[in-house]
Coordinates of N, CA and C in Angstrom, one line a residue:
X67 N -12.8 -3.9 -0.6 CA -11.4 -4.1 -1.0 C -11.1 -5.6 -1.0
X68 N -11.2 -6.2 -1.9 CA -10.9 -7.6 -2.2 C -9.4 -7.9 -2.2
X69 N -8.3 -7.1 -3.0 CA -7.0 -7.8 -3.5 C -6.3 -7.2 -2.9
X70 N -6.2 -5.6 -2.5 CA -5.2 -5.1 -2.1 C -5.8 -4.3 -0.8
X71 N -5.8 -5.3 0.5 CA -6.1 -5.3 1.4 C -5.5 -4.1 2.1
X72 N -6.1 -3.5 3.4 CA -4.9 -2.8 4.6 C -4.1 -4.1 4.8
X73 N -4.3 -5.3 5.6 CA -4.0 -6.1 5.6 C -2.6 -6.9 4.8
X74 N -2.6 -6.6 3.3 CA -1.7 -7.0 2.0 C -0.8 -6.0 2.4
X75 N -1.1 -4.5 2.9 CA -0.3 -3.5 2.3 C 0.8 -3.9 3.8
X76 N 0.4 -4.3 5.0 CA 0.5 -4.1 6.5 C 2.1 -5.6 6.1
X77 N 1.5 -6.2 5.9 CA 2.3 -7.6 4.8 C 3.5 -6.7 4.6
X78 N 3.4 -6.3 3.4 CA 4.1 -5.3 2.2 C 5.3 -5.2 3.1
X79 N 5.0 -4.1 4.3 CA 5.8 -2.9 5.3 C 6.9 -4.1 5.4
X80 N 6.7 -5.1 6.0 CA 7.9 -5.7 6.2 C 8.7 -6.4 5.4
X81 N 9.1 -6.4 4.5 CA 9.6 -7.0 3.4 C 11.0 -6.4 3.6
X82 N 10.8 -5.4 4.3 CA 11.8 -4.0 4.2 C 13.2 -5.0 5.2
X83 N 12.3 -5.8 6.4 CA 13.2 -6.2 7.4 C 13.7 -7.1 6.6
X84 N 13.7 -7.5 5.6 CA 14.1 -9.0 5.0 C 15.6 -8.7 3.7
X85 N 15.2 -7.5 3.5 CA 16.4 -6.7 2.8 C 17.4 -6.7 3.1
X86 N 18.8 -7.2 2.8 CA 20.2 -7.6 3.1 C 21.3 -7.1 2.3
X87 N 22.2 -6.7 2.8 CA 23.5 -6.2 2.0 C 24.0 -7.6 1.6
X88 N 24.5 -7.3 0.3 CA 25.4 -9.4 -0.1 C 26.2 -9.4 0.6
X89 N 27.1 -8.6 1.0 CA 28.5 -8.8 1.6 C 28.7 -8.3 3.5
X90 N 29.1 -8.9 4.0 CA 29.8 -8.0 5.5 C 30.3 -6.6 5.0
X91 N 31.5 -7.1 4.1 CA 32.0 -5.5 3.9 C 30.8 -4.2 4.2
X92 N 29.4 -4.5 3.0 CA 28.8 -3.4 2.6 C 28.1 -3.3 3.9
X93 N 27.6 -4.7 5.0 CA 27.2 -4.0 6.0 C 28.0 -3.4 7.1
X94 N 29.3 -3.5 6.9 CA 30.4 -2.7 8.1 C 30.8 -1.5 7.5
X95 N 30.2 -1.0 6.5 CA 30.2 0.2 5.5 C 29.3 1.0 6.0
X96 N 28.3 -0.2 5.8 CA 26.8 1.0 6.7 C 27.1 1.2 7.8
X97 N 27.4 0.5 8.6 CA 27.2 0.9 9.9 C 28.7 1.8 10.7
X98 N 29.5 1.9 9.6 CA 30.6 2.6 9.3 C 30.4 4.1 9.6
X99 N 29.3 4.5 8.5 CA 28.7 5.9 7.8 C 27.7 6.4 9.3
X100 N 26.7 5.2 9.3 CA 26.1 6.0 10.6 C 27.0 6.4 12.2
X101 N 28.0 5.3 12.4 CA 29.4 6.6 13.7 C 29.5 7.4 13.0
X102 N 30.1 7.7 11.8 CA 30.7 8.9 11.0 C 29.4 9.8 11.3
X103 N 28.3 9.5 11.6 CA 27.6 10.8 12.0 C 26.9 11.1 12.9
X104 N 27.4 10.1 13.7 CA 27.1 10.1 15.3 C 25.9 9.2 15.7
X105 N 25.4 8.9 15.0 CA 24.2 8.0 15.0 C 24.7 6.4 15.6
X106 N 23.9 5.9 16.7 CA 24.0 4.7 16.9 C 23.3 3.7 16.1
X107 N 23.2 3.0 15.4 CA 23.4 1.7 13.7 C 22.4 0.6 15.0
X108 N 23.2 0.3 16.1 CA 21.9 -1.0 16.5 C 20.9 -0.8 17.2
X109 N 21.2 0.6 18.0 CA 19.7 1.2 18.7 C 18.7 1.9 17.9
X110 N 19.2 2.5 16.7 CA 18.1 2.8 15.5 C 17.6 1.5 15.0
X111 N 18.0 0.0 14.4 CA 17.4 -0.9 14.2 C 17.1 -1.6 15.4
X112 N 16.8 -1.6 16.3 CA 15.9 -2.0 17.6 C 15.0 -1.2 17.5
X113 N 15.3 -0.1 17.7 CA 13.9 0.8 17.5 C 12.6 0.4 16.5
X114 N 13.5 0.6 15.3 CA 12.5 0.4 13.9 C 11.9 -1.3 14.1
X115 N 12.5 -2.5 14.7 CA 12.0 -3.6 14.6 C 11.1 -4.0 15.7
X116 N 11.2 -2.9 17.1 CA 10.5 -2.6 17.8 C 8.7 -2.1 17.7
X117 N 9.0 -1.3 16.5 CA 7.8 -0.4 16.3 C 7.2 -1.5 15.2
X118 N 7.9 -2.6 14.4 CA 7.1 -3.2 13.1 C 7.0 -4.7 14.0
X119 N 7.6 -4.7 15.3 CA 7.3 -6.4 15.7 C 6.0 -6.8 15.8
X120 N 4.7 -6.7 16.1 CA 3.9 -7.3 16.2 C 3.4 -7.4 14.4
X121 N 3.8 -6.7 13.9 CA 3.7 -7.0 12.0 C 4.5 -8.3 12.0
X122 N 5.6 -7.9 11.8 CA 6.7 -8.9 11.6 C 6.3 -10.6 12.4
X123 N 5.8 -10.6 13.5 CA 5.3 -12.2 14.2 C 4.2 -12.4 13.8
X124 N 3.5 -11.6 13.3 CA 2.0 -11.9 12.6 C 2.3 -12.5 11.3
X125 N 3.2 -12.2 10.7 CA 2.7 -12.3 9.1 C 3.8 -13.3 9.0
X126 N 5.4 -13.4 9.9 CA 6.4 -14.3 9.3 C 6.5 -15.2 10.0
X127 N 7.4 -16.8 9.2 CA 7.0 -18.2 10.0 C 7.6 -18.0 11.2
X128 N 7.6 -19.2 11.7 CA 8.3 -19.1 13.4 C 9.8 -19.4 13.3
X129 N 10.5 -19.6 11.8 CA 11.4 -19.7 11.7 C 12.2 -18.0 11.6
X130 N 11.5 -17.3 11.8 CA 12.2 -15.7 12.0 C 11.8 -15.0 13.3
X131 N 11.1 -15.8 14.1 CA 10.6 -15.5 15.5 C 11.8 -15.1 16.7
X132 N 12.6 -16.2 17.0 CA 13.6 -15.9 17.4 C 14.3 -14.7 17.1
X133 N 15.4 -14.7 15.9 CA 15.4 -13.6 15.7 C 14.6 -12.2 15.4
X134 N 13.5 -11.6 15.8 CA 12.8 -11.4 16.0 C 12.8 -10.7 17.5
X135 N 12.8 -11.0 18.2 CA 12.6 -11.8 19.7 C 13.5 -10.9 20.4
X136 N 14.7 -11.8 19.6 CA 16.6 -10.6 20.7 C 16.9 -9.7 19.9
X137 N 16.4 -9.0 18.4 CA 16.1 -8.1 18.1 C 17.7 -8.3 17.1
X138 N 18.1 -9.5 16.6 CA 19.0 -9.5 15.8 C 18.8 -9.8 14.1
X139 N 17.1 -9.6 13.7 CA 17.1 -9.9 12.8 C 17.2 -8.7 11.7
X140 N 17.6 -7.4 12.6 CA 18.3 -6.3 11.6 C 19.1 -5.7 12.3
X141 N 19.6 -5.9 13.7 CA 20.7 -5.4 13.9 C 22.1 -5.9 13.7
X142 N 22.3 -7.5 13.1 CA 23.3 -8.2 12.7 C 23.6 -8.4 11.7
X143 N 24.6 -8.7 11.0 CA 24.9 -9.3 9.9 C 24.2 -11.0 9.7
X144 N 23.4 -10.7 8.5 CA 22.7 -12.4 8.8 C 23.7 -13.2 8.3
X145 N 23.0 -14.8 8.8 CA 23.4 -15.7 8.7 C 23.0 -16.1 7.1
X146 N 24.0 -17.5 6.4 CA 23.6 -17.5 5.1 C 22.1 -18.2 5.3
X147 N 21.5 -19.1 6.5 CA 20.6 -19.7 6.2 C 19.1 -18.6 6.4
X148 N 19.8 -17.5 7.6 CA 18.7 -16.6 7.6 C 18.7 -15.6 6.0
X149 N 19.5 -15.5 5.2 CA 19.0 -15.1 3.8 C 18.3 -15.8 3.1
X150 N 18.4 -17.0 3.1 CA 18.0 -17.9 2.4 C 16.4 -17.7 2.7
X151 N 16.2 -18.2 3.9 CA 15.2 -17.9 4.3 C 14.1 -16.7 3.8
X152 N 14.9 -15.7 3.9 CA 14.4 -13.9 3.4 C 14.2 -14.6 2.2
X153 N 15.2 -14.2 1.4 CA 14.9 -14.5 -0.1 C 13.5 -15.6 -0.6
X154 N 13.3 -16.3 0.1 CA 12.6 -17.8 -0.3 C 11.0 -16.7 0.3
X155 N 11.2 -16.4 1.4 CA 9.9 -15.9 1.7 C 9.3 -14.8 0.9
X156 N 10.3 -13.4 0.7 CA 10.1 -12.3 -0.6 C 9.9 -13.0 -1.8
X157 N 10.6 -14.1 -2.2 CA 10.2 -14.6 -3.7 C 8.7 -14.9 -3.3
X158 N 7.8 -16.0 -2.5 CA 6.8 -15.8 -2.2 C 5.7 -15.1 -1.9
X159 N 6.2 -13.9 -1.3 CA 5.0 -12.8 -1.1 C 4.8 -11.9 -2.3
X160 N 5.9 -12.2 -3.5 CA 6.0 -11.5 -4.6 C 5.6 -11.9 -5.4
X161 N 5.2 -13.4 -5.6 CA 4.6 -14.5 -6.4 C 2.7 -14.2 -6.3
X162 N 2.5 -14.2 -4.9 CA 1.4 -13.8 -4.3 C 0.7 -12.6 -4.9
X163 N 1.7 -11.9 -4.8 CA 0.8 -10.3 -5.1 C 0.8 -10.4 -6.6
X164 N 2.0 -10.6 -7.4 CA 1.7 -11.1 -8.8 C 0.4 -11.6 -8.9
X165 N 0.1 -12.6 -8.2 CA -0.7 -13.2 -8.3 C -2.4 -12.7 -8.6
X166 N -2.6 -12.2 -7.7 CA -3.5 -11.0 -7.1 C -4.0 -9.7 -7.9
X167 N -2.7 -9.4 -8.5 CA -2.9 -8.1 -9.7 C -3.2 -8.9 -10.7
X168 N -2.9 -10.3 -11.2 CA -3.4 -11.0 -12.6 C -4.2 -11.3 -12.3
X169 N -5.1 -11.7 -11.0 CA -7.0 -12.1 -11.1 C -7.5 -10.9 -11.2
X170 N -7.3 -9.5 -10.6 CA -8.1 -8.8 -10.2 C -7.8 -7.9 -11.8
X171 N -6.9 -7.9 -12.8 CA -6.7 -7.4 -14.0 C -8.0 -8.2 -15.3
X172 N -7.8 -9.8 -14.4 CA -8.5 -10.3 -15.2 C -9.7 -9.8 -14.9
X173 N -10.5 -9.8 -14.0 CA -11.8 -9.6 -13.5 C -12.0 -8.1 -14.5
X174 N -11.1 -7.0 -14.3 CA -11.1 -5.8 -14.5 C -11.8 -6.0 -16.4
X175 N -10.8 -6.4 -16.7 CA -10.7 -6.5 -18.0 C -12.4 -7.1 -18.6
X176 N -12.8 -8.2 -17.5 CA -14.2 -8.9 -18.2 C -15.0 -8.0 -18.0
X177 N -15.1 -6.6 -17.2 CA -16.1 -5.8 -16.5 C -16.3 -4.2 -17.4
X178 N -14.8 -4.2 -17.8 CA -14.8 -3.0 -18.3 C -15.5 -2.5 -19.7
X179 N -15.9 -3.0 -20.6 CA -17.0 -2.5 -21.2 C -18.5 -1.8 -20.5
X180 N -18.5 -2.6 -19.7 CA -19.7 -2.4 -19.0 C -19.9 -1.3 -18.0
X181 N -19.0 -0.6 -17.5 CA -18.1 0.0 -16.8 C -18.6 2.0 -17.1
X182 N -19.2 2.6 -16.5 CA -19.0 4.3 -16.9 C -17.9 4.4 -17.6
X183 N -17.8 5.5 -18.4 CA -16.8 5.8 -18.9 C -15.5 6.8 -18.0
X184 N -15.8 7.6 -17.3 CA -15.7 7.8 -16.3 C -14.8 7.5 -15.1
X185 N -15.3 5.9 -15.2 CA -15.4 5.1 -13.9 C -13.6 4.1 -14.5
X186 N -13.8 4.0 -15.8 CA -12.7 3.7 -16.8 C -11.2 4.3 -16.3
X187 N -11.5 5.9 -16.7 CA -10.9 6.9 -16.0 C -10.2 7.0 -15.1
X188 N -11.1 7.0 -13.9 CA -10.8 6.9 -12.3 C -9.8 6.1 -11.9
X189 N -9.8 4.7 -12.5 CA -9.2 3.5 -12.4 C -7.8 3.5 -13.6
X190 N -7.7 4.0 -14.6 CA -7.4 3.7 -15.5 C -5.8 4.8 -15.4
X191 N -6.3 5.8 -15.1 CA -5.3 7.2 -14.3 C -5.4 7.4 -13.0
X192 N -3.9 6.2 -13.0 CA -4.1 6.1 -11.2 C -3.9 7.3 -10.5
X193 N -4.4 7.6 -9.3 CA -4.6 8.5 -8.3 C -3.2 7.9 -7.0
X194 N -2.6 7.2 -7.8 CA -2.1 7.1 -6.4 C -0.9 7.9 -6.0
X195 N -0.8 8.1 -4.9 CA 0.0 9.3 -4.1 C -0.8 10.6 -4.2
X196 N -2.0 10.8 -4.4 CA -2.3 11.8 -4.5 C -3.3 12.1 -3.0
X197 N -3.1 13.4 -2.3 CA -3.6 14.0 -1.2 C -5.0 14.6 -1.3
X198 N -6.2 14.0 0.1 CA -7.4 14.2 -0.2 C -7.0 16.3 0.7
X199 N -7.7 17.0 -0.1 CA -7.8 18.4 0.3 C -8.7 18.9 0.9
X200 N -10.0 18.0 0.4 CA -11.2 18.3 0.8 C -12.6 17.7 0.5
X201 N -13.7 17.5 1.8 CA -14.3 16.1 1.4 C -15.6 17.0 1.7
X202 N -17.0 16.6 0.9 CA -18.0 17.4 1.0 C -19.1 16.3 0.5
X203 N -20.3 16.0 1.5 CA -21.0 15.5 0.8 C -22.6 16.5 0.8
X204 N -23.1 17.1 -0.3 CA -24.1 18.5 0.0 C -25.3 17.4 -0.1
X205 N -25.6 16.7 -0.9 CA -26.6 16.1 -0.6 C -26.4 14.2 -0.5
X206 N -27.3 13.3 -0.5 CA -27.6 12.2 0.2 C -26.7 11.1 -0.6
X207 N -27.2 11.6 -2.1 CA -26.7 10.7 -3.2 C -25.4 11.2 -3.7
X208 N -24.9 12.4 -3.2 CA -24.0 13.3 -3.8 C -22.4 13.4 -2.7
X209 N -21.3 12.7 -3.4 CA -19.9 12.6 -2.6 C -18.8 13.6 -3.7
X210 N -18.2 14.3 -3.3 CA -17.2 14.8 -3.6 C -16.0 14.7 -3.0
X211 N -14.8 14.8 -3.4 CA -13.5 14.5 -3.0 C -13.0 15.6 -4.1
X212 N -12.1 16.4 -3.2 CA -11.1 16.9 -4.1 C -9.6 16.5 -3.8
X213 N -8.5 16.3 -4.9 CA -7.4 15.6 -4.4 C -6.0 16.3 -4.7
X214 N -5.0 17.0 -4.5 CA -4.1 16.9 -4.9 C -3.1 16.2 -5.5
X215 N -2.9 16.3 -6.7 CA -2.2 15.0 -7.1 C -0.8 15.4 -8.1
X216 N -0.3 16.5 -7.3 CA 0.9 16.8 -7.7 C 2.6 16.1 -7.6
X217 N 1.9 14.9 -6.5 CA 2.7 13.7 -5.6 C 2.5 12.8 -6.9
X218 N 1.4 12.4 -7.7 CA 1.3 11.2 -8.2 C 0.9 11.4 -9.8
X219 N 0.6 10.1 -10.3 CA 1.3 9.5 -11.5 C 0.4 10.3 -12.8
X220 N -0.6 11.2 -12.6 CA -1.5 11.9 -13.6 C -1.9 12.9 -13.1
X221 N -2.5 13.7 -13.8 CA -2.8 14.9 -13.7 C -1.9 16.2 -12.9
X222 N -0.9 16.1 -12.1 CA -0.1 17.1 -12.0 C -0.6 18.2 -11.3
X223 N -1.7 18.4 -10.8 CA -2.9 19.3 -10.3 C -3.3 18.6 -9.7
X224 N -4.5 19.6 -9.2 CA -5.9 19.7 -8.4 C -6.8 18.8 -8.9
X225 N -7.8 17.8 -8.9 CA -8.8 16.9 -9.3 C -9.7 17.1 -8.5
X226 N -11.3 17.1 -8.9 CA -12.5 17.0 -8.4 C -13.4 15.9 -8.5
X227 N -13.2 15.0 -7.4 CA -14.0 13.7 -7.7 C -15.7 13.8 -7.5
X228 N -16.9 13.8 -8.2 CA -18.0 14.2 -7.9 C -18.6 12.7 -8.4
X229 N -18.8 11.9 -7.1 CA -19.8 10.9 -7.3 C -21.3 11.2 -7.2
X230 N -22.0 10.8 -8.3 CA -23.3 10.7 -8.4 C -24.0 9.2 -7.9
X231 N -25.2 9.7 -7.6 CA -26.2 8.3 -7.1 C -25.4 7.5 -6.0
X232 N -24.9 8.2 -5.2 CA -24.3 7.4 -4.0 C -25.0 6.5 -3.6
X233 N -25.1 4.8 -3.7 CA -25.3 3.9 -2.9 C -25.2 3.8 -1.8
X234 N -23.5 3.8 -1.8 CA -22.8 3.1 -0.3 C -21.8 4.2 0.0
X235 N -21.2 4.4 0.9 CA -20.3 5.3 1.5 C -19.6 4.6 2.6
X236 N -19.0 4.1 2.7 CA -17.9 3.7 4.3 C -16.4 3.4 3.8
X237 N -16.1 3.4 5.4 CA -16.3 4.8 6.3 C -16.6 5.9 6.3
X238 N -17.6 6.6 7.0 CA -17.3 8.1 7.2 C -16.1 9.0 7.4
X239 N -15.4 8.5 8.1 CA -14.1 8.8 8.3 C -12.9 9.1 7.9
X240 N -13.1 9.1 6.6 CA -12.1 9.3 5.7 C -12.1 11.4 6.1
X241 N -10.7 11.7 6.3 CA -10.1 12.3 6.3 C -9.3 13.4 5.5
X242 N -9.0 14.6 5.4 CA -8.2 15.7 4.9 C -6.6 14.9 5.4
X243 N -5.7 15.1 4.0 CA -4.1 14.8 4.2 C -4.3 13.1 4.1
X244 N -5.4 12.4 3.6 CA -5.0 11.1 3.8 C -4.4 11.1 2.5
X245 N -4.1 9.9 1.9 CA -3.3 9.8 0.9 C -3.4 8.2 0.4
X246 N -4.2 8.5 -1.3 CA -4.8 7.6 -1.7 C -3.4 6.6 -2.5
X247 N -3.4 5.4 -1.8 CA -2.8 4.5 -2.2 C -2.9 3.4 -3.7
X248 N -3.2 2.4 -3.4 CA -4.3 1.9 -4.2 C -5.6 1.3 -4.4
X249 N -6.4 0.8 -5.7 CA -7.9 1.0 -6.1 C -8.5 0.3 -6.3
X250 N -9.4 -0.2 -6.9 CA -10.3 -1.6 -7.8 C -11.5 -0.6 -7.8
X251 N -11.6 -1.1 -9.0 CA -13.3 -0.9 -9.6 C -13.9 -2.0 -9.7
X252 N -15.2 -2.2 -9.4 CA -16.2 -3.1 -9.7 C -17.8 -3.0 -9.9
X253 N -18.1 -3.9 -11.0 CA -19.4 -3.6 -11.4 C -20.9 -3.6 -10.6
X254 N -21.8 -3.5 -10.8 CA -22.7 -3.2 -9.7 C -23.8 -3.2 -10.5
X255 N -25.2 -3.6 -10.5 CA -26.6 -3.1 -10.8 C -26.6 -1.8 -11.7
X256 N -26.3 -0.8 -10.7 CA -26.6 0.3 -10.9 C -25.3 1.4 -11.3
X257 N -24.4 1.1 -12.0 CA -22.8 1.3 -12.0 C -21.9 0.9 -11.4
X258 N -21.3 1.6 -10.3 CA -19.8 1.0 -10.3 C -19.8 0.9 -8.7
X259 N -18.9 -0.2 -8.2 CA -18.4 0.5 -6.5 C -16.7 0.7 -6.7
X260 N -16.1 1.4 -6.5 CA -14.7 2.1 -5.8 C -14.2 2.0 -4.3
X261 N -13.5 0.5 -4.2 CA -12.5 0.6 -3.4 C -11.1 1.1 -3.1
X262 N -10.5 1.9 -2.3 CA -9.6 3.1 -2.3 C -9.1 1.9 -0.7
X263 N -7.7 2.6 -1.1 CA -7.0 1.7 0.1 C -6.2 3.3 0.5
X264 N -6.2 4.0 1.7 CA -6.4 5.2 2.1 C -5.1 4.9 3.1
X265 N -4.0 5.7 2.8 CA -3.1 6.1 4.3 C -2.8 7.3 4.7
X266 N -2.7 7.1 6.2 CA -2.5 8.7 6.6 C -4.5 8.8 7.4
X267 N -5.1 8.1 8.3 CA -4.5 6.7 8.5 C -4.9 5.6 7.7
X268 N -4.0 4.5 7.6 CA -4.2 3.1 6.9 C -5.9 2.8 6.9
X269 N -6.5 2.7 5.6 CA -8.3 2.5 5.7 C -8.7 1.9 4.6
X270 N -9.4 0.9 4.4 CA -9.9 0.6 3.3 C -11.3 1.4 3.0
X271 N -11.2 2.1 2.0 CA -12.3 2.7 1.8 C -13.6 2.5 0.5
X272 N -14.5 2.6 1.1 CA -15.8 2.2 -0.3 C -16.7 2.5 -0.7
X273 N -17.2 3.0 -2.1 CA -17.7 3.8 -2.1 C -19.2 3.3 -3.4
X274 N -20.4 3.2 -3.4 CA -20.8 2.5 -4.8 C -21.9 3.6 -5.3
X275 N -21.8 3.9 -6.4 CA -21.8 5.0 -7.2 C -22.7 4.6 -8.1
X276 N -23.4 5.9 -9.1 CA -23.9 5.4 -10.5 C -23.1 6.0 -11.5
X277 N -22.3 7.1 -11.4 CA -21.1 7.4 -12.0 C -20.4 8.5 -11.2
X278 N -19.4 9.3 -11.7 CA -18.2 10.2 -11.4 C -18.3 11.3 -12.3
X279 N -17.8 12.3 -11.8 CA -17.4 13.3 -12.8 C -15.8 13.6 -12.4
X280 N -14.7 13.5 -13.7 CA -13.7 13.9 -13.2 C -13.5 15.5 -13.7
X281 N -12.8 15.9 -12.7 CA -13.0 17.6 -13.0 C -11.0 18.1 -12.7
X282 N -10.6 18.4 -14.3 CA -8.9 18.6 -13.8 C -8.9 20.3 -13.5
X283 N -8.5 20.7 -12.3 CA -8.4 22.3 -12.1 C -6.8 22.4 -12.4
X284 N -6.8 23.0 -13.6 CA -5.8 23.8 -14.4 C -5.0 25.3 -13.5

């Protein structure tokens, strides 16, 4: 997994804390609606900034540390310079990932002739949101995945992933109910490798192949 790291996606999660209502009003609205249902509004955001803090001090400058810290950087109404801040930082992590999808499209793009047809496929009809059901490997060279992908963006069913000429395989570990996020293909000697970025739990997963069979169960 080159571009769309666990690491990028771990990034991603917090973006969420940086998210702001424009006005007081709309945040004395929200936090209006949650009494209206009994719900306490600053011990639910202590909680949630609780469970994302060691994300959050990892990935953001030390100018969001503090708040961070007394736990006001979602349980308050921010400041204009703490938006400023948000904004300037999301415009950059969005810049970034732009970024990242235009090398790795470019790459895609120089490789893809050369590419299984197949393997085109795999990558081409994303799988993402789709649930692994069942994982079998019968022989050495031989990986199957079957996926539900009534969650995601093709096929609407059941899919049978049957890699041939297994190279590489890691992790083992890959799991029933994980839930395939996103992918990269890349070229190889001998056909293709397949990077899968795996949640349920978070895994970057890899796999290098001589080709695929895609199999739609109707």
């Amino acid at each position: 997994m080159n571009y769309f790291t666990k690491e990028w996606f771990e990034e991603a999660q917090i973006s969420r804390f940086l998210l702001f209502p424009e006005t007081k009003k709309e945040w004395d609205e929200n936090v209006a609606w949650h009494v209206s249902e009994g719900l306490h509004f600053e011990e639910i955001q202590l909680n949630r900034l609780q469970i994302a803090k060691k994300d959050l001090l990892r990935f953001l400058p030390a100018f969001f540390h503090p708040y961070i810290q007394d736990g006001t950087l979602n349980s308050q109404f921010p400041s204009e310079e703490l938006k400023k801040m948000a904004d300037q930082w999301r415009m950059e992590y969005d810049e970034r990932t732009k970024a990242k999808g235009i090398s790795y499209r470019n790459y895609y793009n120089s490789i893809k002739c050369s590419l299984p047809e197949n393997a085109i496929q795999l990558f081409e009809k994303s799988l993402h949101d789709a649930r692994v059901t069942s994982i079998e490997m019968p022989t050495k060279d031989t990986f199957i995945i079957k996926l539900d992908c009534r969650g995601g963006y093709h096929y609407w069913t059941d899919v049978t992933l049957t890699f041939a000429g297994v190279k590489k395989l890691q992790p083992h570990s890959l799991s029933v109910g994980s839930i395939w996020l996103y992918d990269e293909v890349y070229l190889t000697d001998t056909g293709f490798e397949l990077h899968v970025l795996f949640d349920g739990p978070l895994m970057e997963f890899t796999i290098s192949a001589e080709n695929v069979t895609i199999e739609v169960i109707s």
